[in-house]
Coordinates of C-alpha atoms and ligand atoms in Angstrom, one line a residue:
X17 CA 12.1 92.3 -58.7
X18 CA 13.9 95.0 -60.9
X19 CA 15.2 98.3 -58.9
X20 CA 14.0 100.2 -62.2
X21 CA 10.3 99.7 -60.9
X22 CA 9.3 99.2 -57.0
X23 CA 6.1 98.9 -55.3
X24 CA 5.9 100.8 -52.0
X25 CA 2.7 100.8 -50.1
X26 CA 1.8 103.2 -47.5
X27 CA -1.7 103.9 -46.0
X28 CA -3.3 101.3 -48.1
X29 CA -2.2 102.6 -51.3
X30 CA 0.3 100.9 -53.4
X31 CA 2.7 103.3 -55.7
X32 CA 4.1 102.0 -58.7
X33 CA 7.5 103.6 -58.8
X34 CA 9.3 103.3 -62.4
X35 CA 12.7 105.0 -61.5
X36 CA 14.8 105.2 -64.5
X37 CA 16.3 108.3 -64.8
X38 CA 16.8 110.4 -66.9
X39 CA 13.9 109.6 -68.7
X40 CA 12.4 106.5 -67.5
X41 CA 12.7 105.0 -70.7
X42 CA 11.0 101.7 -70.4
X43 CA 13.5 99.0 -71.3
X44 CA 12.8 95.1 -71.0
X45 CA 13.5 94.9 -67.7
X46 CA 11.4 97.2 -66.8
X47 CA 8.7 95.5 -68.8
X48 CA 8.8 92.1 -67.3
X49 CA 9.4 93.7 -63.3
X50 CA 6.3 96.0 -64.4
X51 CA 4.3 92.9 -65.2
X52 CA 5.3 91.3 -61.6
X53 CA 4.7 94.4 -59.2
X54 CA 1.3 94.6 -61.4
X55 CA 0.6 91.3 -59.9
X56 CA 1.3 91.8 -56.5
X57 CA -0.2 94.9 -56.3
X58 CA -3.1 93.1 -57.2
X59 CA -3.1 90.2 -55.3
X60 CA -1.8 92.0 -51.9
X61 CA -5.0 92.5 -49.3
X62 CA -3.4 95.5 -47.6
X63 CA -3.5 97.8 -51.1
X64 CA -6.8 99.4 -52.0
X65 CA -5.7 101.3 -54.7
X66 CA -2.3 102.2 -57.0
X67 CA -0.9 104.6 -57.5
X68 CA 1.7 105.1 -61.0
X69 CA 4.5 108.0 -60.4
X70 CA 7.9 108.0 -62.2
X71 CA 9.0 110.6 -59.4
X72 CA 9.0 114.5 -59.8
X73 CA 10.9 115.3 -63.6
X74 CA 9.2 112.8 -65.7
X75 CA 6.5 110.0 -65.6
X76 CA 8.2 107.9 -68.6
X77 CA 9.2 108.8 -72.0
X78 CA 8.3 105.7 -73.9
X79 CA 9.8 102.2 -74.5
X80 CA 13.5 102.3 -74.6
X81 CA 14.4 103.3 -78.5
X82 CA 17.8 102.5 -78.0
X83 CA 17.6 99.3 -77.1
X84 CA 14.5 98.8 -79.9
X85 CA 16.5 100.2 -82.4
X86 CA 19.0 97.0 -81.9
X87 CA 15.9 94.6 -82.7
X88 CA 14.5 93.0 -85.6
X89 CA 11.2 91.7 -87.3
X90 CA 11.5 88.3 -85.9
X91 CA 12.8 89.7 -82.0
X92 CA 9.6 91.8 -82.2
X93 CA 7.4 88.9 -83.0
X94 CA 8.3 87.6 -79.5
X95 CA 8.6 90.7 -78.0
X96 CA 5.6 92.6 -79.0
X97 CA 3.3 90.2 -76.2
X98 CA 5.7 91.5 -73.4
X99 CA 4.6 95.4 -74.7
X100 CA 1.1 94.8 -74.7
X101 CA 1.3 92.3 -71.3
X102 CA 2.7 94.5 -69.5
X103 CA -0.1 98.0 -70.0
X104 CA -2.5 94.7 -70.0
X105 CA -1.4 93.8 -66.2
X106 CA -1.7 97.2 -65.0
X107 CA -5.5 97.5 -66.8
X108 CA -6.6 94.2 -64.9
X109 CA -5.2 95.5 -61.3
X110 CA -9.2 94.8 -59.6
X111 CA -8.6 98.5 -57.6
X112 CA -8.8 101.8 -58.7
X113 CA -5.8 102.9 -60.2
X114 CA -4.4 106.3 -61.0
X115 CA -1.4 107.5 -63.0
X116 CA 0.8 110.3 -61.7
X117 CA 2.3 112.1 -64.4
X118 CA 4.7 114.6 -64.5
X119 CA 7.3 116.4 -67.1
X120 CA 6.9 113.7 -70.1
X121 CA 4.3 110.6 -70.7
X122 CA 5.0 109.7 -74.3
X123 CA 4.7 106.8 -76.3
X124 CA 5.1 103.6 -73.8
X125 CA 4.7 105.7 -70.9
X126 CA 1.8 107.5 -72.2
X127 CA -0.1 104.2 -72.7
X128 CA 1.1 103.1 -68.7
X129 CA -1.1 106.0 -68.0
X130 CA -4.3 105.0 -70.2
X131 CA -4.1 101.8 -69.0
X132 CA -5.1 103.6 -65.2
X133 CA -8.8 104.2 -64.3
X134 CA -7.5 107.9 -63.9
X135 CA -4.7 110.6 -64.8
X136 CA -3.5 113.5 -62.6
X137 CA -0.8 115.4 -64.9
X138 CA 1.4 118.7 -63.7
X139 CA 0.4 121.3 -65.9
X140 CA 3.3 122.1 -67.3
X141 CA 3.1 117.9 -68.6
X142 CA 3.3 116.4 -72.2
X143 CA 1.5 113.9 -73.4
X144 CA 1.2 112.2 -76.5
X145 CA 2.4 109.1 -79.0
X146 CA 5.4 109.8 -80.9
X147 CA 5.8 107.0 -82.2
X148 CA 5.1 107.7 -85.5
X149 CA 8.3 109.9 -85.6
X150 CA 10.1 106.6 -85.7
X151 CA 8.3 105.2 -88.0
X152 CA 6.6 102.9 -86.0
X153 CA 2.7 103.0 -84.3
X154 CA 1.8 102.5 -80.8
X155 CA 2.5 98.8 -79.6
X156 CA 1.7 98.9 -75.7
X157 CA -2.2 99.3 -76.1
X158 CA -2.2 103.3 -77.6
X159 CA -4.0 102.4 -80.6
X160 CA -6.9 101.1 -78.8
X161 CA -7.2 102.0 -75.5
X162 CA -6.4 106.3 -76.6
X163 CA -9.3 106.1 -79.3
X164 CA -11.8 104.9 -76.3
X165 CA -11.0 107.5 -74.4
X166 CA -10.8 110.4 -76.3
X167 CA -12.4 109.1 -79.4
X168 CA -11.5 107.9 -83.0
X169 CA -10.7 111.1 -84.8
X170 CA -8.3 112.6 -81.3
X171 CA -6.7 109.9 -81.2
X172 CA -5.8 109.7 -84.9
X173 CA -4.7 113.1 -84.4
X174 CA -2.6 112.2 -81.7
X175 CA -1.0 108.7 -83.3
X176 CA -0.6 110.3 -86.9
X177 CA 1.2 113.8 -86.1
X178 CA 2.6 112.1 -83.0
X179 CA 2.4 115.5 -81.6
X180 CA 2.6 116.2 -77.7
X181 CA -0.7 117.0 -75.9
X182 CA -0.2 119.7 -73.2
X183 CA -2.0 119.6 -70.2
X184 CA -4.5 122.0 -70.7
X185 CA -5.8 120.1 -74.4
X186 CA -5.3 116.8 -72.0
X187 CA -8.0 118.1 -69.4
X188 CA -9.8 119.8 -72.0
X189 CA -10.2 116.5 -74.3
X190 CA -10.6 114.0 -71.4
X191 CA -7.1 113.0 -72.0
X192 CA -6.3 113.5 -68.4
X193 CA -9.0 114.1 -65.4
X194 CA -7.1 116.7 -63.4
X195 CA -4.3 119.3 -63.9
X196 CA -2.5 120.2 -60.5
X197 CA 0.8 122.1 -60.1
X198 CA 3.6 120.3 -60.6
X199 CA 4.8 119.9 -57.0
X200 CA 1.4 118.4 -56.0
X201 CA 1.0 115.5 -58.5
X202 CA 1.4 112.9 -56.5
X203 CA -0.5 114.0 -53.3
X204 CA -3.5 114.7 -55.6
X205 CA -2.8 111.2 -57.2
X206 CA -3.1 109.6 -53.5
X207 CA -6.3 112.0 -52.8
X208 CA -8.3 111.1 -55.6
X209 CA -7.9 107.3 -54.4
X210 CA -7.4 107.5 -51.0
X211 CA -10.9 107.8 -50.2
X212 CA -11.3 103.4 -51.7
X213 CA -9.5 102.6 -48.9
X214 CA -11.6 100.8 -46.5
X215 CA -14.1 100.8 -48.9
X216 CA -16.4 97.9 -50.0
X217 CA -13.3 95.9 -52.2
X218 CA -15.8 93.4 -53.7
X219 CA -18.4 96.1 -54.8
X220 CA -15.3 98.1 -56.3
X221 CA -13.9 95.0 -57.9
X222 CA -16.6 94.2 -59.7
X223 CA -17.8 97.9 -60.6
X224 CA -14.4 97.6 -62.4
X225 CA -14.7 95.0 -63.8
X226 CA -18.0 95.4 -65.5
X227 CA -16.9 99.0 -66.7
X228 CA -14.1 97.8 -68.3
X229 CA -15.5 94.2 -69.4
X230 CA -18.7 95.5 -70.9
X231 CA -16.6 98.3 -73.0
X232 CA -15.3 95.4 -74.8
X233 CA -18.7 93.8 -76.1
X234 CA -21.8 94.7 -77.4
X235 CA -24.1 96.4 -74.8
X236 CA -26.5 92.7 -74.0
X237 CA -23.1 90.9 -73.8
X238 CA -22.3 93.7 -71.2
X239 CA -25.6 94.0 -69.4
X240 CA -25.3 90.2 -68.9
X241 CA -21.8 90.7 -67.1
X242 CA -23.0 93.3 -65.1
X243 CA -26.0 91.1 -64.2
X244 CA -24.2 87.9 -63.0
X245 CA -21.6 90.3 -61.4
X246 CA -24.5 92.3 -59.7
X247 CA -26.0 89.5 -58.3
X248 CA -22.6 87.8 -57.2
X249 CA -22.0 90.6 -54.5
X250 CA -25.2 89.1 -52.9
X251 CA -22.7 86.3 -51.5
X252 CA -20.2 89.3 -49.9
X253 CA -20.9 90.4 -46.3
X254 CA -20.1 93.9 -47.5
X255 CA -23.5 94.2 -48.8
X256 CA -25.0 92.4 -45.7
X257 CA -23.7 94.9 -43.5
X258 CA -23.9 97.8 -45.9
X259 CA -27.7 97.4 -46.5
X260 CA -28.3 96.4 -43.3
X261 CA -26.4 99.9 -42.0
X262 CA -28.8 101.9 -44.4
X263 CA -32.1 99.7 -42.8
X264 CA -31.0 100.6 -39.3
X265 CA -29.0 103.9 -39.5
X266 CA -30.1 105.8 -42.9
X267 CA -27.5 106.1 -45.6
X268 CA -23.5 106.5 -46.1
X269 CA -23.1 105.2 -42.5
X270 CA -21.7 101.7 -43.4
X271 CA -18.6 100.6 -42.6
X272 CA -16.9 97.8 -44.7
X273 CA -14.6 94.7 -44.0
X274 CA -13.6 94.3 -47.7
X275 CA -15.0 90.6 -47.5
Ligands
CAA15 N1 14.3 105.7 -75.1 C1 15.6 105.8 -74.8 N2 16.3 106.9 -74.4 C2 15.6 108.0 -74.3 C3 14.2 108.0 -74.5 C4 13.6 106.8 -74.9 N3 12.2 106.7 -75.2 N4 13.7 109.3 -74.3 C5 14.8 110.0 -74.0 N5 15.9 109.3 -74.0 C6 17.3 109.7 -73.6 C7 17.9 110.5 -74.7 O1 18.4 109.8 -75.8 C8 19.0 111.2 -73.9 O2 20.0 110.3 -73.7 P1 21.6 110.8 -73.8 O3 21.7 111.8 -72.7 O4 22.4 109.6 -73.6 O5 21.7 111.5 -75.1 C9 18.3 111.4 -72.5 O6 17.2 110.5 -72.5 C10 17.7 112.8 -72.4 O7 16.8 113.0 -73.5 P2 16.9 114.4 -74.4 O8 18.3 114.9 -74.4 O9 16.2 114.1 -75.7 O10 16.0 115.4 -73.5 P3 15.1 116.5 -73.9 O11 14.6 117.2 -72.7 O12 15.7 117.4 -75.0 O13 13.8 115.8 -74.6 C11 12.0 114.1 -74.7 C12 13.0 114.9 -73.8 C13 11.0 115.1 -75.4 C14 11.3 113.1 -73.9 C15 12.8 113.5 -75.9 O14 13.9 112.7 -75.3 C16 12.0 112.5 -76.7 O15 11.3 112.9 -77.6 N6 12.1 111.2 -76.4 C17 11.6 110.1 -77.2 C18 10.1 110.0 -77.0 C19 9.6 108.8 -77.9 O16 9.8 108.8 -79.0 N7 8.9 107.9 -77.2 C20 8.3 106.8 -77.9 C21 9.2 105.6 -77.8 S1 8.6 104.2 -78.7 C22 7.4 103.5 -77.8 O17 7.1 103.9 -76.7 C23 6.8 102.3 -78.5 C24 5.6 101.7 -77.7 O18 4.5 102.0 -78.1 C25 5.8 100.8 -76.6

Protein backbone atom coordinates (compact mmCIF):
# COMPACT_ATOMS: atom_id res chain seq x y z
CA UNK A 1 0.00 0.00 0.00
CA UNK A 2 1.12 3.63 -1.11
CA UNK A 3 1.00 6.52 1.67
CA UNK A 4 -0.38 8.75 -1.30
CA UNK A 5 -3.84 6.87 -0.98
CA UNK A 6 -5.09 5.15 2.47
CA UNK A 7 -8.16 3.44 3.33
CA UNK A 8 -9.45 4.26 6.87
CA UNK A 9 -12.65 2.82 8.02
CA UNK A 10 -14.67 4.12 10.86
CA UNK A 11 -18.38 3.35 11.70
CA UNK A 12 -18.76 0.99 8.78
CA UNK A 13 -17.76 3.42 6.27
CA UNK A 14 -14.57 3.06 4.36
CA UNK A 15 -12.78 6.68 3.19
CA UNK A 16 -10.64 6.58 0.38
CA UNK A 17 -7.98 9.09 1.26
CA UNK A 18 -5.76 10.32 -1.85
CA UNK A 19 -3.26 12.59 0.07
CA UNK A 20 -1.00 14.22 -2.31
CA UNK A 21 -0.55 17.55 -1.67
CA UNK A 22 -0.52 20.16 -3.07
CA UNK A 23 -2.71 19.11 -5.61
CA UNK A 24 -3.29 15.45 -5.43
CA UNK A 25 -2.08 15.01 -8.66
CA UNK A 26 -2.57 11.45 -9.42
CA UNK A 27 0.70 9.95 -10.34
CA UNK A 28 1.41 6.03 -11.07
CA UNK A 29 1.69 5.23 -7.80
CA UNK A 30 -1.17 6.51 -6.83
CA UNK A 31 -2.92 4.63 -9.73
CA UNK A 32 -1.83 1.17 -8.97
CA UNK A 33 -2.35 1.80 -4.69
CA UNK A 34 -5.85 3.21 -5.91
CA UNK A 35 -6.55 0.01 -7.72
CA UNK A 36 -5.55 -2.11 -4.43
CA UNK A 37 -7.46 -0.08 -1.61
CA UNK A 38 -10.50 -0.30 -4.37
CA UNK A 39 -10.25 -3.99 -3.74
CA UNK A 40 -10.18 -4.22 -0.22
CA UNK A 41 -12.65 -1.82 0.25
CA UNK A 42 -14.64 -4.09 -1.59
CA UNK A 43 -13.95 -7.22 -0.31
CA UNK A 44 -13.78 -6.09 3.49
CA UNK A 45 -17.26 -7.23 5.49
CA UNK A 46 -16.93 -4.44 8.03
CA UNK A 47 -17.31 -1.49 5.21
CA UNK A 48 -20.88 -0.74 3.96
CA UNK A 49 -20.10 2.08 2.00
CA UNK A 50 -16.93 4.48 0.64
CA UNK A 51 -16.33 7.30 1.00
CA UNK A 52 -13.61 9.43 -1.73
CA UNK A 53 -12.03 12.67 0.10
CA UNK A 54 -8.64 14.20 -0.98
CA UNK A 55 -8.87 16.16 2.46
CA UNK A 56 -10.14 19.88 2.89
CA UNK A 57 -8.13 22.08 -0.18
CA UNK A 58 -8.62 19.85 -3.00
CA UNK A 59 -10.24 16.53 -4.12
CA UNK A 60 -7.51 15.83 -7.04
CA UNK A 61 -6.46 17.91 -9.88
CA UNK A 62 -6.02 15.26 -12.49
CA UNK A 63 -3.37 12.65 -13.50
CA UNK A 64 0.03 13.86 -12.83
CA UNK A 65 1.09 15.99 -16.18
CA UNK A 66 4.45 16.14 -15.15
CA UNK A 67 5.25 12.92 -14.98
CA UNK A 68 2.92 12.29 -18.38
CA UNK A 69 4.62 14.85 -20.12
CA UNK A 70 7.93 12.42 -19.79
CA UNK A 71 5.96 9.60 -21.68
CA UNK A 72 5.55 8.48 -25.03
CA UNK A 73 3.16 6.71 -27.62
CA UNK A 74 4.34 3.31 -26.94
CA UNK A 75 4.55 3.98 -22.68
CA UNK A 76 0.94 5.05 -23.03
CA UNK A 77 -0.01 1.90 -24.92
CA UNK A 78 0.80 0.06 -21.66
CA UNK A 79 -0.13 2.61 -19.50
CA UNK A 80 -3.49 3.72 -20.67
CA UNK A 81 -5.22 0.17 -19.01
CA UNK A 82 -3.77 1.33 -15.53
CA UNK A 83 -5.95 4.91 -16.19
CA UNK A 84 -8.94 3.33 -17.08
CA UNK A 85 -8.44 0.18 -14.29
CA UNK A 86 -8.04 2.21 -11.82
CA UNK A 87 -11.78 4.71 -12.16
CA UNK A 88 -12.95 0.93 -13.35
CA UNK A 89 -12.05 -0.56 -9.63
CA UNK A 90 -13.63 2.19 -7.91
CA UNK A 91 -17.06 1.85 -10.29
CA UNK A 92 -17.21 -2.04 -9.40
CA UNK A 93 -16.80 -1.42 -5.38
CA UNK A 94 -20.60 -3.63 -4.74
CA UNK A 95 -21.48 -0.60 -1.91
CA UNK A 96 -22.61 2.69 -2.31
CA UNK A 97 -19.99 5.02 -2.95
CA UNK A 98 -19.75 8.67 -2.70
CA UNK A 99 -17.10 11.21 -3.73
CA UNK A 100 -16.15 14.05 -1.49
CA UNK A 101 -15.02 16.90 -3.37
CA UNK A 102 -13.57 19.87 -2.45
CA UNK A 103 -11.41 23.00 -3.99
CA UNK A 104 -10.49 21.17 -7.57
CA UNK A 105 -11.73 17.76 -9.30
CA UNK A 106 -10.36 18.07 -12.76
CA UNK A 107 -9.39 15.87 -15.34
CA UNK A 108 -8.27 12.34 -13.55
CA UNK A 109 -9.79 13.39 -10.39
CA UNK A 110 -12.85 14.56 -11.87
CA UNK A 111 -13.53 11.07 -13.42
CA UNK A 112 -12.52 9.44 -9.63
CA UNK A 113 -15.65 11.19 -8.77
CA UNK A 114 -17.97 9.99 -11.76
CA UNK A 115 -16.91 6.81 -11.21
CA UNK A 116 -18.92 7.10 -7.42
CA UNK A 117 -22.67 6.39 -7.22
CA UNK A 118 -22.78 10.08 -5.81
CA UNK A 119 -20.98 13.58 -5.48
CA UNK A 120 -21.06 16.06 -2.57
CA UNK A 121 -18.95 19.14 -3.77
CA UNK A 122 -18.09 22.55 -1.53
CA UNK A 123 -19.61 25.22 -3.26
CA UNK A 124 -16.95 27.17 -3.85
CA UNK A 125 -15.62 23.58 -5.98
CA UNK A 126 -14.47 23.15 -9.72
CA UNK A 127 -15.12 20.72 -11.70
CA UNK A 128 -14.46 19.85 -15.11
CA UNK A 129 -12.00 18.00 -17.94
CA UNK A 130 -9.18 20.07 -18.98
CA UNK A 131 -7.69 17.87 -20.70
CA UNK A 132 -8.09 19.26 -23.89
CA UNK A 133 -5.89 22.16 -22.83
CA UNK A 134 -3.06 19.74 -23.26
CA UNK A 135 -3.94 18.51 -26.09
CA UNK A 136 -5.03 15.43 -25.04
CA UNK A 137 -8.95 13.88 -24.23
CA UNK A 138 -10.04 12.23 -21.15
CA UNK A 139 -8.36 8.70 -20.60
CA UNK A 140 -9.69 7.57 -17.06
CA UNK A 141 -13.36 6.93 -18.15
CA UNK A 142 -14.49 10.99 -18.69
CA UNK A 143 -15.53 10.39 -22.21
CA UNK A 144 -18.02 7.93 -21.35
CA UNK A 145 -19.08 7.75 -18.02
CA UNK A 146 -19.57 12.20 -18.09
CA UNK A 147 -21.82 11.91 -21.28
CA UNK A 148 -24.21 9.31 -19.18
CA UNK A 149 -24.54 11.46 -16.60
CA UNK A 150 -25.05 14.62 -17.85
CA UNK A 151 -25.78 13.82 -21.38
CA UNK A 152 -24.03 13.91 -24.86
CA UNK A 153 -24.08 17.56 -25.75
CA UNK A 154 -22.78 18.74 -21.61
CA UNK A 155 -20.47 16.62 -21.78
CA UNK A 156 -19.09 17.72 -25.19
CA UNK A 157 -19.25 21.07 -23.72
CA UNK A 158 -17.27 20.08 -20.91
CA UNK A 159 -14.47 17.82 -22.77
CA UNK A 160 -14.12 20.29 -25.90
CA UNK A 161 -13.76 23.88 -23.94
CA UNK A 162 -12.25 21.88 -21.07
CA UNK A 163 -13.75 24.63 -19.07
CA UNK A 164 -14.33 24.28 -15.16
CA UNK A 165 -17.89 23.55 -13.94
CA UNK A 166 -18.73 25.46 -10.72
CA UNK A 167 -20.73 24.05 -8.21
CA UNK A 168 -23.83 25.67 -8.79
CA UNK A 169 -23.86 24.56 -12.91
CA UNK A 170 -22.64 21.01 -11.26
CA UNK A 171 -25.92 20.73 -9.05
CA UNK A 172 -27.81 22.43 -11.59
CA UNK A 173 -26.77 19.88 -14.50
CA UNK A 174 -26.71 16.79 -12.34
CA UNK A 175 -23.07 17.02 -12.39
CA UNK A 176 -22.97 16.73 -8.68
CA UNK A 177 -26.02 15.67 -6.22
CA UNK A 178 -25.42 18.10 -3.44
CA UNK A 179 -23.57 21.44 -2.72
CA UNK A 180 -22.72 21.94 1.06
CA UNK A 181 -20.27 24.48 2.51
CA UNK A 182 -16.99 23.81 2.20
CA UNK A 183 -16.18 22.84 5.88
CA UNK A 184 -19.01 20.19 5.78
CA UNK A 185 -18.06 18.11 2.71
CA UNK A 186 -17.11 15.23 4.14
CA UNK A 187 -19.65 14.86 7.02
CA UNK A 188 -22.42 15.30 4.42
CA UNK A 189 -20.42 12.65 2.29
CA UNK A 190 -20.64 10.19 5.37
CA UNK A 191 -24.50 11.25 5.92
CA UNK A 192 -25.66 10.59 2.68
CA UNK A 193 -24.17 6.84 3.08
CA UNK A 194 -24.27 6.29 6.45
CA UNK A 195 -27.72 5.34 6.58
CA UNK A 196 -26.47 1.57 4.14
CA UNK A 197 -24.86 0.60 7.05
CA UNK A 198 -26.57 -2.30 8.53
CA UNK A 199 -28.60 -2.36 5.72
CA UNK A 200 -29.63 -5.44 3.59
CA UNK A 201 -25.74 -5.75 1.68
CA UNK A 202 -27.01 -8.42 -0.84
CA UNK A 203 -30.24 -6.41 -1.87
CA UNK A 204 -27.79 -3.22 -2.15
CA UNK A 205 -25.21 -5.27 -4.12
CA UNK A 206 -27.31 -6.30 -6.57
CA UNK A 207 -29.49 -2.98 -6.85
CA UNK A 208 -26.04 -1.85 -7.95
CA UNK A 209 -25.22 -3.92 -9.86
CA UNK A 210 -28.17 -4.09 -12.12
CA UNK A 211 -28.19 -0.13 -12.32
CA UNK A 212 -25.00 -0.02 -13.53
CA UNK A 213 -25.03 -3.40 -15.61
CA UNK A 214 -28.21 -2.73 -17.41
CA UNK A 215 -26.86 0.93 -18.38
CA UNK A 216 -24.52 -0.85 -20.41
CA UNK A 217 -26.96 -2.92 -22.72
CA UNK A 218 -29.94 -2.64 -24.45
CA UNK A 219 -33.04 -2.49 -22.10
CA UNK A 220 -34.12 -6.81 -22.59
CA UNK A 221 -30.45 -7.52 -22.04
CA UNK A 222 -30.92 -5.37 -18.77
CA UNK A 223 -34.39 -6.55 -17.67
CA UNK A 224 -32.86 -10.09 -17.93
CA UNK A 225 -30.02 -9.12 -15.43
CA UNK A 226 -32.25 -7.59 -13.17
CA UNK A 227 -34.47 -10.74 -13.44
CA UNK A 228 -31.81 -13.46 -12.61
CA UNK A 229 -30.39 -10.85 -10.00
CA UNK A 230 -34.03 -10.34 -8.55
CA UNK A 231 -34.61 -13.74 -8.15
CA UNK A 232 -31.02 -14.60 -6.74
CA UNK A 233 -31.85 -12.56 -3.42
CA UNK A 234 -34.47 -15.32 -2.84
CA UNK A 235 -31.40 -17.48 -1.54
CA UNK A 236 -30.30 -14.50 1.08
CA UNK A 237 -31.76 -14.62 4.63
CA UNK A 238 -32.07 -10.86 4.37
CA UNK A 239 -35.18 -11.16 2.46
CA UNK A 240 -36.31 -14.11 4.71
CA UNK A 241 -36.25 -12.04 7.62
CA UNK A 242 -37.05 -8.77 5.89
CA UNK A 243 -40.46 -10.11 4.44
CA UNK A 244 -41.07 -12.02 7.16
CA UNK A 245 -40.67 -8.59 9.51
CA UNK A 246 -43.18 -6.84 7.12
CA UNK A 247 -45.76 -10.20 7.53
CA UNK A 248 -45.49 -10.02 11.29
CA UNK A 249 -44.73 -6.33 12.18
CA UNK A 250 -45.98 -4.01 9.12
CA UNK A 251 -43.25 -2.31 7.19
CA UNK A 252 -39.61 -0.61 7.63
CA UNK A 253 -39.26 -2.60 10.86
CA UNK A 254 -36.66 -5.16 9.61
CA UNK A 255 -33.47 -5.51 10.79
CA UNK A 256 -30.76 -7.10 8.53
CA UNK A 257 -27.64 -9.44 9.00
CA UNK A 258 -26.02 -8.50 5.54
CA UNK A 259 -26.22 -12.42 4.74
N1 LIG B 1 -0.23 17.35 -12.39
C1 LIG B 1 0.96 17.72 -11.87
N2 LIG B 1 1.14 18.83 -11.14
C2 LIG B 1 0.07 19.61 -10.93
C3 LIG B 1 -1.20 19.29 -11.43
C4 LIG B 1 -1.33 18.10 -12.19
N3 LIG B 1 -2.51 17.69 -12.71
N4 LIG B 1 -2.06 20.25 -11.07
C5 LIG B 1 -1.34 21.15 -10.37
N5 LIG B 1 -0.08 20.76 -10.26
C6 LIG B 1 1.03 21.42 -9.58
C7 LIG B 1 1.46 22.70 -10.28
O1 LIG B 1 2.32 22.43 -11.35
C8 LIG B 1 2.13 23.44 -9.15
O2 LIG B 1 3.39 22.87 -8.94
P1 LIG B 1 4.68 23.81 -8.60
O3 LIG B 1 4.33 24.44 -7.28
O4 LIG B 1 5.80 22.85 -8.54
O5 LIG B 1 4.77 24.81 -9.71
C9 LIG B 1 1.27 23.07 -7.95
O6 LIG B 1 0.58 21.86 -8.29
C10 LIG B 1 0.20 24.11 -7.62
O7 LIG B 1 -0.53 24.37 -8.82
P2 LIG B 1 -0.79 25.86 -9.37
O8 LIG B 1 0.36 26.76 -9.02
O9 LIG B 1 -1.14 25.75 -10.81
O10 LIG B 1 -2.04 26.27 -8.48
P3 LIG B 1 -3.27 27.19 -8.88
O11 LIG B 1 -4.05 27.34 -7.63
O12 LIG B 1 -2.83 28.43 -9.60
O13 LIG B 1 -4.12 26.31 -9.95
C11 LIG B 1 -5.19 24.33 -10.80
C12 LIG B 1 -4.67 25.09 -9.57
C13 LIG B 1 -6.38 25.08 -11.39
C14 LIG B 1 -5.64 22.97 -10.31
C15 LIG B 1 -4.09 24.22 -11.88
O14 LIG B 1 -2.89 23.75 -11.26
C16 LIG B 1 -4.41 23.31 -13.01
O15 LIG B 1 -5.10 23.71 -13.94
N6 LIG B 1 -3.90 22.04 -12.96
C17 LIG B 1 -3.94 21.10 -14.03
C18 LIG B 1 -5.33 20.52 -14.22
C19 LIG B 1 -5.32 19.56 -15.39
O16 LIG B 1 -4.95 19.87 -16.49
N7 LIG B 1 -5.77 18.30 -15.12
C20 LIG B 1 -5.84 17.28 -16.12
C21 LIG B 1 -4.63 16.43 -16.06
S1 LIG B 1 -4.55 15.24 -17.39
C22 LIG B 1 -5.55 13.97 -16.93
O17 LIG B 1 -6.10 13.95 -15.84
C23 LIG B 1 -5.70 12.85 -17.93
C24 LIG B 1 -6.71 11.83 -17.58
O18 LIG B 1 -7.80 11.83 -18.08
C25 LIG B 1 -6.40 10.76 -16.64
Amino acid sequence: MSALVRLEVEAGIGTIRIDRPPMNALNAEIQHAFVEVCREAAERADIAAVVVYGGEKVFAAGADVKEMATMSYTDMVEHSALLQDFTRALARIPKPTVAAVTGYALGGGCEVALACDWRVCADDARLGQPEILLGIIPGAGGTQRLARLVGPARAKDIVFSGRFVDAQEALAIGLVDRVVPAADVYTAAREMVARYVGGPRFAIRAAKEAIDRGLEVDLETGLEIERQLFAGLFATKDQESGMRSFVERGPGKATFEGA
